[in-house]
PDB file of C-alpha atoms in Angstrom:
ATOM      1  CA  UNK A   1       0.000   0.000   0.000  1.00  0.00           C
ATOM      2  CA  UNK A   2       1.293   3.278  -0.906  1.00  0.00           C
ATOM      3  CA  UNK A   3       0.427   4.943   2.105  1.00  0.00           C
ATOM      4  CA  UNK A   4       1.718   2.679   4.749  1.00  0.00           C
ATOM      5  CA  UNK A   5       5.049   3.359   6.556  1.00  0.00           C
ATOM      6  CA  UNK A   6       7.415   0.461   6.506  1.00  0.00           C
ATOM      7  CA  UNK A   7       7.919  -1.211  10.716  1.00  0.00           C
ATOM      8  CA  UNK A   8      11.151  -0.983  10.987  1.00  0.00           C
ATOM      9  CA  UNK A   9      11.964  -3.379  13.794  1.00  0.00           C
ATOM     10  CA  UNK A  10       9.697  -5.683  15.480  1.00  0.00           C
ATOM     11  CA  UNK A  11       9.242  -5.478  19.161  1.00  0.00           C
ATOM     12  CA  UNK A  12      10.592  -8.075  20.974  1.00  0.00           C
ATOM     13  CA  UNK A  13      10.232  -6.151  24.240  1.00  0.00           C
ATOM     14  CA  UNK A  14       7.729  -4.146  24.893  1.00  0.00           C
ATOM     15  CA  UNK A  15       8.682  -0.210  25.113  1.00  0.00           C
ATOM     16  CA  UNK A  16       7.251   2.005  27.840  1.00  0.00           C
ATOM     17  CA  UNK A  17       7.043   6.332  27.369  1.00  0.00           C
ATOM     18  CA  UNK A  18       5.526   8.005  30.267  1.00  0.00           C
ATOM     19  CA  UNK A  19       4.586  11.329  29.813  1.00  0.00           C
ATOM     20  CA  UNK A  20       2.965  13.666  33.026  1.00  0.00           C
ATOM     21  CA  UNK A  21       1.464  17.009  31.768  1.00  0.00           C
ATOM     22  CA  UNK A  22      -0.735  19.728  32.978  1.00  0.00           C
ATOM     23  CA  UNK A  23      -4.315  19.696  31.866  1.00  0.00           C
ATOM     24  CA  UNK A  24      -3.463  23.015  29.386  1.00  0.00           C
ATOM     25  CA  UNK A  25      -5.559  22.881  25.936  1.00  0.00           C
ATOM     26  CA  UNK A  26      -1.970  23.385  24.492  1.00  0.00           C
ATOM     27  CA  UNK A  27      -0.641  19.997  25.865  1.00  0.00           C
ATOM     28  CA  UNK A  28      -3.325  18.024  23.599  1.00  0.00           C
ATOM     29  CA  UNK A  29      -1.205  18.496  20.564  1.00  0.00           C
ATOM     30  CA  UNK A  30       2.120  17.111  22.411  1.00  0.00           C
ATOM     31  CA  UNK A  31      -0.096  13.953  23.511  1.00  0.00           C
ATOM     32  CA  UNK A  32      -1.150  13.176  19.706  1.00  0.00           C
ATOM     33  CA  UNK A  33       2.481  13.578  18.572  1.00  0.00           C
ATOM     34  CA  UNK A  34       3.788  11.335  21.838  1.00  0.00           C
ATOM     35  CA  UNK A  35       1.560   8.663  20.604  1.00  0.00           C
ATOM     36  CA  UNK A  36       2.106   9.655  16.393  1.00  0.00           C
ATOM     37  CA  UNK A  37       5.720   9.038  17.236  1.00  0.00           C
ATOM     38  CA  UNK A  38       5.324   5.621  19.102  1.00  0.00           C
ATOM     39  CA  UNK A  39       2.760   4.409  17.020  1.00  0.00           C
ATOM     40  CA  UNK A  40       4.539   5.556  13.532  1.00  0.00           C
ATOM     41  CA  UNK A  41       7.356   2.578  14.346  1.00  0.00           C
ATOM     42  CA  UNK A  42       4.992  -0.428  13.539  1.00  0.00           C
ATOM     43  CA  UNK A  43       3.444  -1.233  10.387  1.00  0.00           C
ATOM     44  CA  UNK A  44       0.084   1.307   9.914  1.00  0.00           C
ATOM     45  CA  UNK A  45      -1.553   3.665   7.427  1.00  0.00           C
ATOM     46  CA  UNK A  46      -1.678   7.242   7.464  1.00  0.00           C
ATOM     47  CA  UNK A  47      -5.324   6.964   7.730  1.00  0.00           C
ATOM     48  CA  UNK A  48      -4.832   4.930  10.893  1.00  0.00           C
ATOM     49  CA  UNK A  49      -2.484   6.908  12.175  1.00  0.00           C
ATOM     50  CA  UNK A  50      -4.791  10.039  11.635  1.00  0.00           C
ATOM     51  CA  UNK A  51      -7.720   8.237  13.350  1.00  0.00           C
ATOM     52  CA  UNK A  52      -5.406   6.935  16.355  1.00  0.00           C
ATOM     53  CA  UNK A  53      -4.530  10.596  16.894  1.00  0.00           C
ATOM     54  CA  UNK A  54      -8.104  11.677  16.848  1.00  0.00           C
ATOM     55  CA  UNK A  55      -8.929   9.465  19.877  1.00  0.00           C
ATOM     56  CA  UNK A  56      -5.610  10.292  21.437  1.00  0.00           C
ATOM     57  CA  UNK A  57      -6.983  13.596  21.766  1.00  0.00           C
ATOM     58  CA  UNK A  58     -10.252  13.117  22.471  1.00  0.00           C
ATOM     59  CA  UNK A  59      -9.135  11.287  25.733  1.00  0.00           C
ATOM     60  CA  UNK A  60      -6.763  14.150  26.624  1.00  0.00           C
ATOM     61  CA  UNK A  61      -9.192  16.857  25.484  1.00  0.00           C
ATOM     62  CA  UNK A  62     -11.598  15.116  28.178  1.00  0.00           C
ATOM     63  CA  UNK A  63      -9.609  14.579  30.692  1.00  0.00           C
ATOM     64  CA  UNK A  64      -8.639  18.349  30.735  1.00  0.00           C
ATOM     65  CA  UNK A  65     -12.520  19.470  29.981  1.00  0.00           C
ATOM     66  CA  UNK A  66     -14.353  16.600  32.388  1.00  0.00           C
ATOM     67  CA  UNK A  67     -11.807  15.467  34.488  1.00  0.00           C
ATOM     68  CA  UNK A  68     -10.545  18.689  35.395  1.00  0.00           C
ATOM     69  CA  UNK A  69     -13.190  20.989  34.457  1.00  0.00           C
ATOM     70  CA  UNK A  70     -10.541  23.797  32.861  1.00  0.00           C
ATOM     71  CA  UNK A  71      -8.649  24.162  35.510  1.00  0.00           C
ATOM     72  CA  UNK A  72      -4.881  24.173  33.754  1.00  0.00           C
ATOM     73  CA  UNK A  73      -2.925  22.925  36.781  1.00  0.00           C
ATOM     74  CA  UNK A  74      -4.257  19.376  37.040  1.00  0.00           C
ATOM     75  CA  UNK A  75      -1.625  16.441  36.078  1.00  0.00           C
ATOM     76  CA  UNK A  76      -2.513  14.134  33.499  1.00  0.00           C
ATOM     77  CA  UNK A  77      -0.465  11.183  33.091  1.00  0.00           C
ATOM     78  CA  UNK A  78      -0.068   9.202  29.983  1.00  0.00           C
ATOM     79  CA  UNK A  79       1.619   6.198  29.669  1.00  0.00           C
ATOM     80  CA  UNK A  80       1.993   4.418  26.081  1.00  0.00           C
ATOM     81  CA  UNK A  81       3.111   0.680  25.835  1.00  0.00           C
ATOM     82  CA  UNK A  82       4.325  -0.758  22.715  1.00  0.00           C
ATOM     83  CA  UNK A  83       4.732  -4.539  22.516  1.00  0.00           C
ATOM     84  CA  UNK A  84       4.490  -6.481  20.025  1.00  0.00           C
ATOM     85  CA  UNK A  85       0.960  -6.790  18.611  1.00  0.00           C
ATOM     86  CA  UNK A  86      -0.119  -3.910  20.380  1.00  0.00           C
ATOM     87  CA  UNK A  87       0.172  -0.404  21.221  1.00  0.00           C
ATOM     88  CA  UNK A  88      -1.835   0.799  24.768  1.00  0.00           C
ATOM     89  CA  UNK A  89      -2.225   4.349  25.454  1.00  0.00           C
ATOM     90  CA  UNK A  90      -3.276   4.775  29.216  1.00  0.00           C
ATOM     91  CA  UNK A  91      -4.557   8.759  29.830  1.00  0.00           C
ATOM     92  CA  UNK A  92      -5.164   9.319  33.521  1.00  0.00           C
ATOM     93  CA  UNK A  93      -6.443  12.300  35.592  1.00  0.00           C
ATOM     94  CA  UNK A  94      -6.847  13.096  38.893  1.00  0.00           C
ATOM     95  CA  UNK A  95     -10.131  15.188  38.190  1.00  0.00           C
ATOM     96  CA  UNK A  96     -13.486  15.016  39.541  1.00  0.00           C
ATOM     97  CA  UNK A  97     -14.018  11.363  37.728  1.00  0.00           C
ATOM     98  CA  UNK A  98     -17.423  10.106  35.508  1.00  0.00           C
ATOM     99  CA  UNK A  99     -20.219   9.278  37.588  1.00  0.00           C
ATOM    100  CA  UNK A 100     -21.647   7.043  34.839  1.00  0.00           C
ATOM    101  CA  UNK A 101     -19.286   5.579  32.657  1.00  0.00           C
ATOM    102  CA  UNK A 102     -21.747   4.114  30.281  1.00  0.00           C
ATOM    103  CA  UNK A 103     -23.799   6.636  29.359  1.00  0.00           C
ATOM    104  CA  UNK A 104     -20.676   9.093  29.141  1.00  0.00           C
ATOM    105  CA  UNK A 105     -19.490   6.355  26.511  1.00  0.00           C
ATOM    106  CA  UNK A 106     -23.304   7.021  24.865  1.00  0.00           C
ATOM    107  CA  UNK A 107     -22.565   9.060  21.765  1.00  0.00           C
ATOM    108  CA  UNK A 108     -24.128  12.832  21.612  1.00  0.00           C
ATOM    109  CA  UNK A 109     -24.530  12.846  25.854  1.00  0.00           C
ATOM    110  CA  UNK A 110     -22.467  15.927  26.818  1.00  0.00           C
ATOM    111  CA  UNK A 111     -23.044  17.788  29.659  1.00  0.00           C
ATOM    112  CA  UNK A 112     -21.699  21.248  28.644  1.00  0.00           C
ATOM    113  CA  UNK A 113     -21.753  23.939  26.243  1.00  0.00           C
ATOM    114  CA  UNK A 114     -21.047  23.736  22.344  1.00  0.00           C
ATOM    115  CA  UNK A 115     -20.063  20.107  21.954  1.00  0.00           C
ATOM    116  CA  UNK A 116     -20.685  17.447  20.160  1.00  0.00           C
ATOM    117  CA  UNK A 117     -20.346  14.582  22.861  1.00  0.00           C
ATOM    118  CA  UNK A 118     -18.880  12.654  20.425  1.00  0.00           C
ATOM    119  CA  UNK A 119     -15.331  12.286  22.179  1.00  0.00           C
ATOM    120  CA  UNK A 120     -15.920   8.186  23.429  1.00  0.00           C
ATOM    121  CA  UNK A 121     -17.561   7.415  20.135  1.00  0.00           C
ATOM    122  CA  UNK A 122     -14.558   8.580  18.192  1.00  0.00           C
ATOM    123  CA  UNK A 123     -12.233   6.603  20.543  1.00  0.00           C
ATOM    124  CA  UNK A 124     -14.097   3.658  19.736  1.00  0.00           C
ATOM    125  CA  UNK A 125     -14.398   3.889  16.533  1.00  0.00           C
ATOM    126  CA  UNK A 126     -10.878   4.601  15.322  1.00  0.00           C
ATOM    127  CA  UNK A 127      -9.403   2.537  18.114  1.00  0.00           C
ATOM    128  CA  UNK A 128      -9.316  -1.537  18.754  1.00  0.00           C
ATOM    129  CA  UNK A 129     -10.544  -1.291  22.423  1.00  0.00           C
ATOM    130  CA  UNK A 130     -11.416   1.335  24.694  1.00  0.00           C
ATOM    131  CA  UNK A 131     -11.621   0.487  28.671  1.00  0.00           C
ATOM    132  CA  UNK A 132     -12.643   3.102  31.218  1.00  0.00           C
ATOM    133  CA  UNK A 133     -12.182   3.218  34.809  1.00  0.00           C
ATOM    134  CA  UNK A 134     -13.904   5.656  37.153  1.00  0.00           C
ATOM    135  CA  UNK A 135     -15.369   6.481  40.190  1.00  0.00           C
ATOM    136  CA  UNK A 136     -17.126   9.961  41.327  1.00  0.00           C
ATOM    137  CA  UNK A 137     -14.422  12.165  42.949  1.00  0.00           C
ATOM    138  CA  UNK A 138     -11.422   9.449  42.141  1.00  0.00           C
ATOM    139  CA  UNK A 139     -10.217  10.443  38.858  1.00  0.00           C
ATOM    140  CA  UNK A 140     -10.318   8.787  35.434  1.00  0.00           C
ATOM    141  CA  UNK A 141      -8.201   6.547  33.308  1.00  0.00           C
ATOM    142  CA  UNK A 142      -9.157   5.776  29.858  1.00  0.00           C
ATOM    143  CA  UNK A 143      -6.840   3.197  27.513  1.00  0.00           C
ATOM    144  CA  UNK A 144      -6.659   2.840  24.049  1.00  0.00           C
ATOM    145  CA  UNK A 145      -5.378  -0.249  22.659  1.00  0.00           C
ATOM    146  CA  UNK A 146      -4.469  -0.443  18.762  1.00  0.00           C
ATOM    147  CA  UNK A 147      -3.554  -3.805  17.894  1.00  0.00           C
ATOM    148  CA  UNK A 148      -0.912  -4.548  15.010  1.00  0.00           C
ATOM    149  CA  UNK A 149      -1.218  -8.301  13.616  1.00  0.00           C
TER     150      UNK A 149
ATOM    151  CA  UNK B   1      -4.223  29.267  14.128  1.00  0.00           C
ATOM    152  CA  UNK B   2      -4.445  31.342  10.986  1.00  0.00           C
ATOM    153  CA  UNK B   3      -7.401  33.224  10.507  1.00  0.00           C
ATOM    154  CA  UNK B   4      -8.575  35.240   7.263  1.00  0.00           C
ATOM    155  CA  UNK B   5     -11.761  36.789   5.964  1.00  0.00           C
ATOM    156  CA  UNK B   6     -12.689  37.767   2.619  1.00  0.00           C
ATOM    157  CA  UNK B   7     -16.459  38.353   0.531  1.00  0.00           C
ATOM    158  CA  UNK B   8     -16.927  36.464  -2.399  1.00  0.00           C
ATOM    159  CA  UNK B   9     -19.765  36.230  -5.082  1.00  0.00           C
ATOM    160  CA  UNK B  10     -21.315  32.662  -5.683  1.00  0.00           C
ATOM    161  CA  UNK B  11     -24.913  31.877  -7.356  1.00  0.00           C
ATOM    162  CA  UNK B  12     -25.706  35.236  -7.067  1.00  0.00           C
ATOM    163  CA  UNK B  13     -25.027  35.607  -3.171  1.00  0.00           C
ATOM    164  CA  UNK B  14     -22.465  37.321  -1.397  1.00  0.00           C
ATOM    165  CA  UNK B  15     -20.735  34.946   0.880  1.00  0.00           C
ATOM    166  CA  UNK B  16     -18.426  35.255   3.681  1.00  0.00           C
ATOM    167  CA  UNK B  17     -15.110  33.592   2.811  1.00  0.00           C
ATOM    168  CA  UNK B  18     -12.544  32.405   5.696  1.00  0.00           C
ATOM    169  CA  UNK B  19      -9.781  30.615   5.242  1.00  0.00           C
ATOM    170  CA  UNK B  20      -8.698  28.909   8.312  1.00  0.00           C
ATOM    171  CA  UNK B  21      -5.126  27.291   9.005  1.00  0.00           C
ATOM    172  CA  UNK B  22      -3.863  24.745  11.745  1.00  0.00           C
ATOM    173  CA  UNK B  23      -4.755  21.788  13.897  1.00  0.00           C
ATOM    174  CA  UNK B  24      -8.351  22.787  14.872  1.00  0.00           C
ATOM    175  CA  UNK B  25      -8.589  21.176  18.448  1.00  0.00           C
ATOM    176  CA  UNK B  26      -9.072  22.061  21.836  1.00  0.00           C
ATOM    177  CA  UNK B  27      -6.433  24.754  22.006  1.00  0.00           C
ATOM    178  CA  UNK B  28      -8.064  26.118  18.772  1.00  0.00           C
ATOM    179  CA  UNK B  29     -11.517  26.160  19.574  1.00  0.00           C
ATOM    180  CA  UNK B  30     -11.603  29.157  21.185  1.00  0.00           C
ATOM    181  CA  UNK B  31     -10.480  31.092  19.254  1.00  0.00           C
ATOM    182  CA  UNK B  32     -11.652  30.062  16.151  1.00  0.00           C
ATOM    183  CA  UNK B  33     -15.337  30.270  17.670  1.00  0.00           C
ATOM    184  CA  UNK B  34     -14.582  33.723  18.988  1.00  0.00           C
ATOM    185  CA  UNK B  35     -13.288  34.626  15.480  1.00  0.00           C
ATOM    186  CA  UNK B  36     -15.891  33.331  13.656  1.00  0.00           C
ATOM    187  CA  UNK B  37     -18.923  34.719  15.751  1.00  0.00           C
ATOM    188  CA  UNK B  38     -16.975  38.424  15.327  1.00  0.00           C
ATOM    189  CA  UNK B  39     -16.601  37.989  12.027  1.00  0.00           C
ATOM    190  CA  UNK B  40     -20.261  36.522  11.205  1.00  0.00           C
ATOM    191  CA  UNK B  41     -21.868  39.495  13.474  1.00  0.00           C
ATOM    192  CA  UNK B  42     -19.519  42.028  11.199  1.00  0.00           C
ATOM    193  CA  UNK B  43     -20.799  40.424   7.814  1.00  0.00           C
ATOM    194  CA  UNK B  44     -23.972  41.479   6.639  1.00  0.00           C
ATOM    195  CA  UNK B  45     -23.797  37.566   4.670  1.00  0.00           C
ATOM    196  CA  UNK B  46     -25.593  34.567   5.963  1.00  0.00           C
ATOM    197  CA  UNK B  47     -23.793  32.226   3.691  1.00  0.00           C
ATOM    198  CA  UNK B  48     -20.199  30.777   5.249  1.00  0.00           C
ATOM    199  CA  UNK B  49     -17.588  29.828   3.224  1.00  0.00           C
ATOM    200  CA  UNK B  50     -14.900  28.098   5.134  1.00  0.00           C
ATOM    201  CA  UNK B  51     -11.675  27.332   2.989  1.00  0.00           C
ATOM    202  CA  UNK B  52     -10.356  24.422   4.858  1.00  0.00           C
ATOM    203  CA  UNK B  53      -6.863  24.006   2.572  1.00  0.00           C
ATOM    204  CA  UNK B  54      -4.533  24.404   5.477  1.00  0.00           C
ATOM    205  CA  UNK B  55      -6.267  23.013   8.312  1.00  0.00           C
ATOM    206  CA  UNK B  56      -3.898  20.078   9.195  1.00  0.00           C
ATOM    207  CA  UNK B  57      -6.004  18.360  11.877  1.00  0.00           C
ATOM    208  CA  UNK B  58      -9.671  18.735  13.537  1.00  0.00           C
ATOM    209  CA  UNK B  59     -11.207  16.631  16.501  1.00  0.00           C
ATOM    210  CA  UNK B  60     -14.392  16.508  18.361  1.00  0.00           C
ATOM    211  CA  UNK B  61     -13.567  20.440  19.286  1.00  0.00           C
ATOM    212  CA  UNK B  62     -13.069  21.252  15.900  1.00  0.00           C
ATOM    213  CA  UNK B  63     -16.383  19.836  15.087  1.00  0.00           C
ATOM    214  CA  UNK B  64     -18.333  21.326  18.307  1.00  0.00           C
ATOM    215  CA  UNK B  65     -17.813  24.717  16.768  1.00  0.00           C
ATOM    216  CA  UNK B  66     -18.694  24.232  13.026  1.00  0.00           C
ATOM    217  CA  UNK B  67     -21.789  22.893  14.847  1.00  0.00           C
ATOM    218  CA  UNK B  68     -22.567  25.835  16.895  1.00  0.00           C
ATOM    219  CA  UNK B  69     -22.298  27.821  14.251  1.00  0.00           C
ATOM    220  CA  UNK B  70     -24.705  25.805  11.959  1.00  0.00           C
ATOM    221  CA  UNK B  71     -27.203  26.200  14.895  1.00  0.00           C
ATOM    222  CA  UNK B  72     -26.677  29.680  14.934  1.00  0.00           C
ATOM    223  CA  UNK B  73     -26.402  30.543  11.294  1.00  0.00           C
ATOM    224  CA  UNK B  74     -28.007  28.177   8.757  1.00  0.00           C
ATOM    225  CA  UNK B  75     -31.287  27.509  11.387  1.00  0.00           C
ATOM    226  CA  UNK B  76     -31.672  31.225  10.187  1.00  0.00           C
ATOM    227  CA  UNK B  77     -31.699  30.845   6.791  1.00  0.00           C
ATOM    228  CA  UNK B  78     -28.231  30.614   6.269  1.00  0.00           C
ATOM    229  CA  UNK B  79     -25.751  28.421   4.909  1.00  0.00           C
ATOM    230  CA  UNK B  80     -22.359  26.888   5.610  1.00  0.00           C
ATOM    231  CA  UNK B  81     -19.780  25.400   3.068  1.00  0.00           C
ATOM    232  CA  UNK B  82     -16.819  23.348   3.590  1.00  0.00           C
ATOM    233  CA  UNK B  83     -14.327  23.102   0.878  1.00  0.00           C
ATOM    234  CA  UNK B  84     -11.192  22.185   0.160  1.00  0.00           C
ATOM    235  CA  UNK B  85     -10.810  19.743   3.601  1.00  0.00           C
ATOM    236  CA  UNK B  86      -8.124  17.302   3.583  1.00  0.00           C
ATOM    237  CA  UNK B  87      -8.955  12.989   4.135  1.00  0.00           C
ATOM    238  CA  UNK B  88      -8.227  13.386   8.225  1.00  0.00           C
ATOM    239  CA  UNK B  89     -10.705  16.012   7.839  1.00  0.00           C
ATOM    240  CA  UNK B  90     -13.203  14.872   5.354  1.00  0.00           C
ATOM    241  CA  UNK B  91     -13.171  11.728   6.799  1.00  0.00           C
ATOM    242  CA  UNK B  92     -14.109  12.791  10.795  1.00  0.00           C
ATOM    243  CA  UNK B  93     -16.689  15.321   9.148  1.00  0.00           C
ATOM    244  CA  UNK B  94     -18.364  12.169   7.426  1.00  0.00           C
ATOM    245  CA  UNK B  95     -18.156  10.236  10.586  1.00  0.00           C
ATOM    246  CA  UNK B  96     -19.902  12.924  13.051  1.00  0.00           C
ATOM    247  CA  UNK B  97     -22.504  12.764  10.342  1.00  0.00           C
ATOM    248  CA  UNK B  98     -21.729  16.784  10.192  1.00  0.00           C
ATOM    249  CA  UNK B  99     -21.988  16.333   6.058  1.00  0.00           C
ATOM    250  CA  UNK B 100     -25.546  15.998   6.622  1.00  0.00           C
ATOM    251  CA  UNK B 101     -26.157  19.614   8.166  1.00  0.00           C
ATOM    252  CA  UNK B 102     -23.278  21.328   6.927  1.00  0.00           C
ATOM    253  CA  UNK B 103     -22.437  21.500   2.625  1.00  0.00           C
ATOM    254  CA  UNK B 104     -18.962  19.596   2.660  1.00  0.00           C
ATOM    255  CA  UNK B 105     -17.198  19.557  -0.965  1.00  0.00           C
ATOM    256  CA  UNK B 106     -15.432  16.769  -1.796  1.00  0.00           C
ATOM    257  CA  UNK B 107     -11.778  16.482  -1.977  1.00  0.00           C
ATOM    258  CA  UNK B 108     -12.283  16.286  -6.120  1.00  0.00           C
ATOM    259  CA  UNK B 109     -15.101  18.339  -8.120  1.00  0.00           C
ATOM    260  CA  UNK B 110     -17.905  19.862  -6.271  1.00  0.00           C
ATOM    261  CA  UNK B 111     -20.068  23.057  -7.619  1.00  0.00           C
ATOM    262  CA  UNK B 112     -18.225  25.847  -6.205  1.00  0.00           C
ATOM    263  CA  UNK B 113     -14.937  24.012  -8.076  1.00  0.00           C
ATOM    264  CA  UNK B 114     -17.142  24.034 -11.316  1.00  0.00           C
ATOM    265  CA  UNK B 115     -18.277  27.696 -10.752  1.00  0.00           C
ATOM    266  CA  UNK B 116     -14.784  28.724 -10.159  1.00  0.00           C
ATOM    267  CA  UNK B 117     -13.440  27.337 -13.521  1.00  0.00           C
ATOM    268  CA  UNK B 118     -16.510  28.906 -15.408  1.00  0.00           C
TER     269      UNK B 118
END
């Protein structure tokens, strides 16, 4: 396929990046690129890639909006493990946590303003799995797992 | 993000014509509502143009604000056009179903293309 980039090593061992961030707007770019970067050494398409760094943000962009309801001093940590059929991209906050996590994951329920709610249904969607773990007042961590056969 | 505003004549109307430039996410949104809603409420047009050649990347942010602004705008008798969006782009405002509410040329051809080369 012309628009596939070549793996250039497999992974024998799996690789670990951690990455801790405050929950500014600005930081969502630096997460997609953290997890372009990682994901960009195993055998995927641009479209793929795209789409992986569409949910990528979406789980930041929540983390900061939900989790943290704008406030731009939280810490997010994101932790991206590459092994060998799969890449995992854990994003956890320390925010104010999702009191139900399966009708957040409902596509079009949003709670505020001018959005679309469509952040989990994009991380779905361009993702291979999506787990969520929550509880009211304990913080959030949402994982992303894109497999690689 | 980049951010410029021209008026253009199509089919007879006079439409507002932005060209827009960057990753349109959540550091974006912003401003690019805040720009848009001045620029709209300076424009005497109802009809939105929004040149999407060098827009790079767009989320669920992104989208949220094209959306307000159909709510606002073409639920008045307005309209909104797309053009010009690359696959990343064309491809998430397919997927929010967005194409539905909002005109979104595709990557080749589309009638504003044909007017253009009339």
């Amino acid at each position: 396929m012309k628009d596939t980039i070549h793996s250039k090593r497999p992974v024998a061992v799996p690789n670990v990046v951690k990455l801790e961030f405050f929950s500014r707007s600005e930081n969502v770019s630096l997460a997609r690129l953290a997890a372009a970067a990682m994901a960009a050494e195993r055998q995927i398409s641009m479209a793929e890639l795209d789409e992986l760094k569409v949910a990528v943000s979406e789980a930041v962009s929540n983390a900061i909006i939900h989790g943290y309801q704008g406030k731009e001093d939280g810490l997010i940590t994101m932790t991206l493990i590459s092994s060998a059929q799969r890449l995992s991209i854990s994003v956890h906050d320390d925010g104010v946590g999702i009191e139900d996590v399966e009708q957040a994951m409902k596509a079009n329920f949003s709670s505020s303003g001018e959005r679309m709610g469509l952040g989990f249904a994009f991380m779905q969607a361009f993702t291979d799995g999506v787990e969520v773990t929550s509880y009211p007042g304990a913080g959030a961590t949402v994982v992303l797992h894109k497999d690689f056969l | 993000m980049d951010f410029k505003t021209e008026h253009k004549n199509y089919q007879g109307r006079d439409w507002l014509v932005v060209a827009v430039g960057g990753e349109l996410d959540l550091s974006a949104a912003g401003p690019f509502k805040d720009k848009l809603k001045t620029a709209l409420a300076k424009s005497r047009s109802r009809c939105l143009m929004l040149d999407f050649s060098r827009v790079s990347f767009i989320d669920s942010s992104g989208l949220g604000v094209l959306m307000g602004r159909y709510r606002e705008l073409a639920l008045n008798g307005g309209r909104i056009v797309i053009r010009h969006a690359n696959d990343q782009v064309y491809r998430l405002l397919t997927a929010s179903g967005l194409d539905r509410l909002i005109e979104v040329e595709p990557p080749v051809g589309g009638h504003f293309a044909k007017e253009e080369r009339e």
